[in-house]
PDB file of C-alpha atoms in Angstrom:
ATOM      1  CA  UNK A   1       2.894 -31.256   4.855  1.00 44.00           C
ATOM      2  CA  UNK A   2       0.577 -29.984   2.135  1.00 54.00           C
ATOM      3  CA  UNK A   3       1.847 -26.617   0.872  1.00 58.00           C
ATOM      4  CA  UNK A   4      -0.318 -23.572   1.027  1.00 60.00           C
ATOM      5  CA  UNK A   5      -2.922 -24.599   3.590  1.00 64.00           C
ATOM      6  CA  UNK A   6      -1.722 -21.951   6.083  1.00 67.00           C
ATOM      7  CA  UNK A   7      -3.077 -18.937   4.227  1.00 74.00           C
ATOM      8  CA  UNK A   8      -3.078 -17.188   0.873  1.00 73.00           C
ATOM      9  CA  UNK A   9      -2.684 -13.664  -0.337  1.00 76.00           C
ATOM     10  CA  UNK A  10      -2.189 -11.332  -3.248  1.00 78.00           C
ATOM     11  CA  UNK A  11      -0.438  -7.987  -3.369  1.00 82.00           C
ATOM     12  CA  UNK A  12      -1.614  -6.062  -6.425  1.00 84.00           C
ATOM     13  CA  UNK A  13       1.166  -3.707  -7.443  1.00 86.00           C
ATOM     14  CA  UNK A  14      -0.760  -0.753  -8.818  1.00 84.00           C
ATOM     15  CA  UNK A  15       0.575   1.793 -11.317  1.00 85.00           C
ATOM     16  CA  UNK A  16       1.518   4.185  -8.487  1.00 87.00           C
ATOM     17  CA  UNK A  17       3.689   1.362  -7.024  1.00 90.00           C
ATOM     18  CA  UNK A  18       1.449   0.953  -3.979  1.00 87.00           C
ATOM     19  CA  UNK A  19       0.612  -2.685  -3.257  1.00 87.00           C
ATOM     20  CA  UNK A  20      -3.004  -3.329  -2.346  1.00 82.00           C
ATOM     21  CA  UNK A  21      -2.923  -6.392  -0.117  1.00 84.00           C
ATOM     22  CA  UNK A  22      -5.710  -8.969  -0.086  1.00 79.00           C
ATOM     23  CA  UNK A  23      -5.215 -12.067   2.083  1.00 82.00           C
ATOM     24  CA  UNK A  24      -6.961 -14.796   4.017  1.00 70.00           C
ATOM     25  CA  UNK A  25      -6.202 -17.744   6.306  1.00 70.00           C
ATOM     26  CA  UNK A  26      -7.531 -20.139   3.630  1.00 64.00           C
ATOM     27  CA  UNK A  27      -5.737 -22.236   1.023  1.00 70.00           C
ATOM     28  CA  UNK A  28      -5.535 -20.600  -2.423  1.00 68.00           C
ATOM     29  CA  UNK A  29      -8.470 -22.400  -4.066  1.00 69.00           C
ATOM     30  CA  UNK A  30     -10.831 -21.301  -1.297  1.00 71.00           C
ATOM     31  CA  UNK A  31      -9.325 -17.793  -1.021  1.00 69.00           C
ATOM     32  CA  UNK A  32      -9.794 -17.115  -4.738  1.00 69.00           C
ATOM     33  CA  UNK A  33     -13.494 -17.943  -4.433  1.00 72.00           C
ATOM     34  CA  UNK A  34     -14.074 -15.501  -1.566  1.00 72.00           C
ATOM     35  CA  UNK A  35     -15.160 -11.889  -2.020  1.00 75.00           C
ATOM     36  CA  UNK A  36     -11.663 -10.731  -1.025  1.00 70.00           C
ATOM     37  CA  UNK A  37     -10.076 -13.079  -3.566  1.00 67.00           C
ATOM     38  CA  UNK A  38     -12.435 -11.932  -6.291  1.00 72.00           C
ATOM     39  CA  UNK A  39     -11.619  -8.275  -5.502  1.00 72.00           C
ATOM     40  CA  UNK A  40      -7.901  -9.033  -5.739  1.00 69.00           C
ATOM     41  CA  UNK A  41      -8.351 -10.574  -9.183  1.00 73.00           C
ATOM     42  CA  UNK A  42     -10.659  -7.856 -10.505  1.00 74.00           C
ATOM     43  CA  UNK A  43      -9.136  -5.936 -13.445  1.00 69.00           C
ATOM     44  CA  UNK A  44      -5.673  -7.475 -13.368  1.00 72.00           C
ATOM     45  CA  UNK A  45      -4.762  -5.592 -16.529  1.00 71.00           C
ATOM     46  CA  UNK A  46      -4.905  -2.425 -14.441  1.00 73.00           C
ATOM     47  CA  UNK A  47      -1.859  -3.276 -12.307  1.00 82.00           C
ATOM     48  CA  UNK A  48       1.918  -3.515 -12.788  1.00 84.00           C
ATOM     49  CA  UNK A  49       2.395  -6.915 -11.159  1.00 82.00           C
ATOM     50  CA  UNK A  50       0.853  -9.393  -8.757  1.00 80.00           C
ATOM     51  CA  UNK A  51       2.650 -10.885  -5.770  1.00 81.00           C
ATOM     52  CA  UNK A  52       0.948 -14.163  -4.946  1.00 75.00           C
ATOM     53  CA  UNK A  53       1.669 -16.358  -1.960  1.00 72.00           C
ATOM     54  CA  UNK A  54       0.364 -19.548  -0.406  1.00 71.00           C
ATOM     55  CA  UNK A  55       1.662 -20.224   3.072  1.00 66.00           C
ATOM     56  CA  UNK A  56       2.673 -23.342   4.922  1.00 66.00           C
ATOM     57  CA  UNK A  57       2.418 -22.369   8.586  1.00 63.00           C
ATOM     58  CA  UNK A  58       5.882 -23.444   9.740  1.00 66.00           C
ATOM     59  CA  UNK A  59       6.182 -20.534  12.189  1.00 65.00           C
ATOM     60  CA  UNK A  60       2.996 -19.120  13.707  1.00 64.00           C
ATOM     61  CA  UNK A  61      -0.447 -20.619  13.409  1.00 59.00           C
ATOM     62  CA  UNK A  62      -3.011 -20.349  10.624  1.00 63.00           C
ATOM     63  CA  UNK A  63      -4.536 -16.882  10.931  1.00 62.00           C
ATOM     64  CA  UNK A  64      -5.292 -13.857   8.763  1.00 58.00           C
ATOM     65  CA  UNK A  65      -2.554 -11.781  10.422  1.00 70.00           C
ATOM     66  CA  UNK A  66      -0.008 -14.493   9.590  1.00 70.00           C
ATOM     67  CA  UNK A  67      -0.860 -14.671   5.881  1.00 74.00           C
ATOM     68  CA  UNK A  68       1.295 -12.961   3.265  1.00 69.00           C
ATOM     69  CA  UNK A  69       1.947 -10.387   1.876  1.00 88.00           C
ATOM     70  CA  UNK A  70       3.129  -8.253   4.782  1.00 87.00           C
ATOM     71  CA  UNK A  71       2.935  -4.485   4.272  1.00 91.00           C
ATOM     72  CA  UNK A  72       4.506  -1.902   6.560  1.00 94.00           C
ATOM     73  CA  UNK A  73       4.451   1.867   6.202  1.00 94.00           C
ATOM     74  CA  UNK A  74       6.800   4.222   8.028  1.00 94.00           C
ATOM     75  CA  UNK A  75       6.124   7.935   8.416  1.00 95.00           C
ATOM     76  CA  UNK A  76       8.375  10.797   9.449  1.00 95.00           C
ATOM     77  CA  UNK A  77       7.555  13.203  12.311  1.00 96.00           C
ATOM     78  CA  UNK A  78       5.370  15.291   9.976  1.00 97.00           C
ATOM     79  CA  UNK A  79       3.293  12.301   8.878  1.00 96.00           C
ATOM     80  CA  UNK A  80       4.889  11.956   5.440  1.00 96.00           C
ATOM     81  CA  UNK A  81       5.295   8.385   4.214  1.00 95.00           C
ATOM     82  CA  UNK A  82       9.012   7.650   3.954  1.00 95.00           C
ATOM     83  CA  UNK A  83       8.803   3.851   3.589  1.00 95.00           C
ATOM     84  CA  UNK A  84       6.069   1.701   2.097  1.00 95.00           C
ATOM     85  CA  UNK A  85       7.153  -1.904   1.770  1.00 95.00           C
ATOM     86  CA  UNK A  86       5.252  -5.067   0.858  1.00 94.00           C
ATOM     87  CA  UNK A  87       6.967  -8.468   1.135  1.00 93.00           C
ATOM     88  CA  UNK A  88       6.344 -12.166   0.530  1.00 88.00           C
ATOM     89  CA  UNK A  89       8.709 -14.868   1.755  1.00 89.00           C
ATOM     90  CA  UNK A  90       9.213 -18.558   1.196  1.00 87.00           C
ATOM     91  CA  UNK A  91      11.444 -20.310   3.695  1.00 87.00           C
ATOM     92  CA  UNK A  92      12.178 -20.262   7.408  1.00 89.00           C
ATOM     93  CA  UNK A  93      14.428 -17.798   9.233  1.00 93.00           C
ATOM     94  CA  UNK A  94      15.606 -18.921  12.667  1.00 94.00           C
ATOM     95  CA  UNK A  95      16.910 -15.585  13.995  1.00 96.00           C
ATOM     96  CA  UNK A  96      13.903 -13.467  13.044  1.00 94.00           C
ATOM     97  CA  UNK A  97      13.481 -11.980  16.537  1.00 93.00           C
ATOM     98  CA  UNK A  98      16.967 -10.453  16.254  1.00 95.00           C
ATOM     99  CA  UNK A  99      16.037  -8.523  13.111  1.00 96.00           C
ATOM    100  CA  UNK A 100      13.539  -6.162  14.704  1.00 95.00           C
ATOM    101  CA  UNK A 101      13.636  -3.765  17.650  1.00 92.00           C
ATOM    102  CA  UNK A 102      12.396  -4.704  21.092  1.00 89.00           C
ATOM    103  CA  UNK A 103       8.694  -4.007  21.169  1.00 90.00           C
ATOM    104  CA  UNK A 104       7.934  -5.388  17.711  1.00 91.00           C
ATOM    105  CA  UNK A 105       6.024  -8.591  18.310  1.00 90.00           C
ATOM    106  CA  UNK A 106       4.822 -10.970  15.659  1.00 86.00           C
ATOM    107  CA  UNK A 107       4.947 -14.739  15.636  1.00 88.00           C
ATOM    108  CA  UNK A 108       5.829 -15.054  11.924  1.00 88.00           C
ATOM    109  CA  UNK A 109       9.417 -14.710  10.681  1.00 90.00           C
ATOM    110  CA  UNK A 110       8.317 -13.070   7.419  1.00 89.00           C
ATOM    111  CA  UNK A 111       6.678 -10.182   9.281  1.00 91.00           C
ATOM    112  CA  UNK A 112       9.966  -9.525  11.090  1.00 95.00           C
ATOM    113  CA  UNK A 113      11.844  -9.439   7.785  1.00 95.00           C
ATOM    114  CA  UNK A 114       9.330  -7.012   6.250  1.00 95.00           C
ATOM    115  CA  UNK A 115       9.422  -4.755   9.303  1.00 96.00           C
ATOM    116  CA  UNK A 116      13.240  -4.837   9.405  1.00 97.00           C
ATOM    117  CA  UNK A 117      13.365  -3.867   5.719  1.00 97.00           C
ATOM    118  CA  UNK A 118      11.070  -0.934   6.519  1.00 95.00           C
ATOM    119  CA  UNK A 119      13.322   0.210   9.368  1.00 94.00           C
ATOM    120  CA  UNK A 120      16.649  -0.247   7.578  1.00 94.00           C
ATOM    121  CA  UNK A 121      18.376  -1.016   4.310  1.00 95.00           C
ATOM    122  CA  UNK A 122      17.417  -4.483   3.026  1.00 96.00           C
ATOM    123  CA  UNK A 123      20.927  -4.957   1.617  1.00 96.00           C
ATOM    124  CA  UNK A 124      22.312  -4.616   5.150  1.00 97.00           C
ATOM    125  CA  UNK A 125      19.720  -7.005   6.588  1.00 96.00           C
ATOM    126  CA  UNK A 126      19.968  -9.830   4.017  1.00 96.00           C
ATOM    127  CA  UNK A 127      23.401 -11.055   5.242  1.00 96.00           C
ATOM    128  CA  UNK A 128      21.986 -11.337   8.771  1.00 96.00           C
ATOM    129  CA  UNK A 129      19.273 -13.845   7.789  1.00 96.00           C
ATOM    130  CA  UNK A 130      19.884 -17.320   9.199  1.00 96.00           C
ATOM    131  CA  UNK A 131      17.884 -19.918   7.334  1.00 94.00           C
ATOM    132  CA  UNK A 132      16.374 -20.373   3.901  1.00 92.00           C
ATOM    133  CA  UNK A 133      14.567 -17.790   1.864  1.00 94.00           C
ATOM    134  CA  UNK A 134      13.198 -16.434  -1.331  1.00 93.00           C
ATOM    135  CA  UNK A 135      12.069 -12.859  -0.781  1.00 94.00           C
ATOM    136  CA  UNK A 136      10.120 -10.622  -3.095  1.00 91.00           C
ATOM    137  CA  UNK A 137       9.351  -7.112  -1.983  1.00 95.00           C
ATOM    138  CA  UNK A 138       8.059  -3.879  -3.403  1.00 93.00           C
ATOM    139  CA  UNK A 139       9.384  -0.535  -2.229  1.00 95.00           C
ATOM    140  CA  UNK A 140       6.642   1.916  -3.225  1.00 94.00           C
ATOM    141  CA  UNK A 141       8.760   4.977  -2.398  1.00 95.00           C
ATOM    142  CA  UNK A 142      11.782   3.873  -4.460  1.00 95.00           C
ATOM    143  CA  UNK A 143       9.416   2.363  -7.058  1.00 94.00           C
ATOM    144  CA  UNK A 144      11.274  -0.951  -7.176  1.00 92.00           C
ATOM    145  CA  UNK A 145      10.399  -4.631  -7.290  1.00 91.00           C
ATOM    146  CA  UNK A 146      13.159  -6.585  -5.524  1.00 94.00           C
ATOM    147  CA  UNK A 147      14.109 -10.261  -5.409  1.00 93.00           C
ATOM    148  CA  UNK A 148      16.568 -12.115  -3.180  1.00 95.00           C
ATOM    149  CA  UNK A 149      17.194 -15.782  -2.529  1.00 94.00           C
ATOM    150  CA  UNK A 150      19.655 -18.034  -0.797  1.00 93.00           C
ATOM    151  CA  UNK A 151      21.408 -20.929  -2.534  1.00 89.00           C
ATOM    152  CA  UNK A 152      18.889 -23.487  -1.279  1.00 84.00           C
ATOM    153  CA  UNK A 153      15.727 -22.068  -2.835  1.00 82.00           C
ATOM    154  CA  UNK A 154      14.353 -21.795  -6.353  1.00 83.00           C
ATOM    155  CA  UNK A 155      12.653 -18.726  -7.760  1.00 82.00           C
ATOM    156  CA  UNK A 156      10.421 -18.714 -10.841  1.00 79.00           C
ATOM    157  CA  UNK A 157       9.029 -15.646 -12.569  1.00 75.00           C
ATOM    158  CA  UNK A 158       6.513 -15.281 -15.376  1.00 73.00           C
ATOM    159  CA  UNK A 159       6.019 -12.296 -17.640  1.00 69.00           C
ATOM    160  CA  UNK A 160       2.892 -11.477 -19.577  1.00 66.00           C
ATOM    161  CA  UNK A 161       3.251  -9.224 -22.590  1.00 66.00           C
ATOM    162  CA  UNK A 162       6.347  -7.819 -24.199  1.00 63.00           C
ATOM    163  CA  UNK A 163       7.500  -5.202 -21.671  1.00 57.00           C
ATOM    164  CA  UNK A 164       9.517  -7.332 -19.245  1.00 54.00           C
ATOM    165  CA  UNK A 165      11.906  -4.506 -18.534  1.00 54.00           C
ATOM    166  CA  UNK A 166       9.176  -1.994 -17.673  1.00 54.00           C
ATOM    167  CA  UNK A 167       7.032  -3.079 -14.801  1.00 51.00           C
TER     168      UNK A 167
END
């Protein structure tokens, strides 16, 4: 299978830690030439980080709603945002339906992981994952960029500039 033909997306992590998500059901080369792709790449120096993802549609079909990143926001009873989480995932999780409450329906495992992280503590959910994964997620409320991987996956990071410790 050719990697990345199942969708592409970028989450621009802005200075306020909110991730602006731009995605499409196209492979990366086509996505980056679209208006949405051009908007995502506009003024990259004005953001903290970029989460980029190209998807191989192993679970779920090729569609905009299946492309990464996945962003979920949770509000309290007064409408205050208490969780704002954006996630990208490489791998396949077999028990994804068990991670989310009844009523949450999505055909992509990564969406279930992102939603579960929004509903609970990611550190409690990670040990429950059955399968392979590299996960990168931003918690806009806690102002953190988080990385997790199993033993079977590789994770590469690149830094630009001299402030690696200060996203």
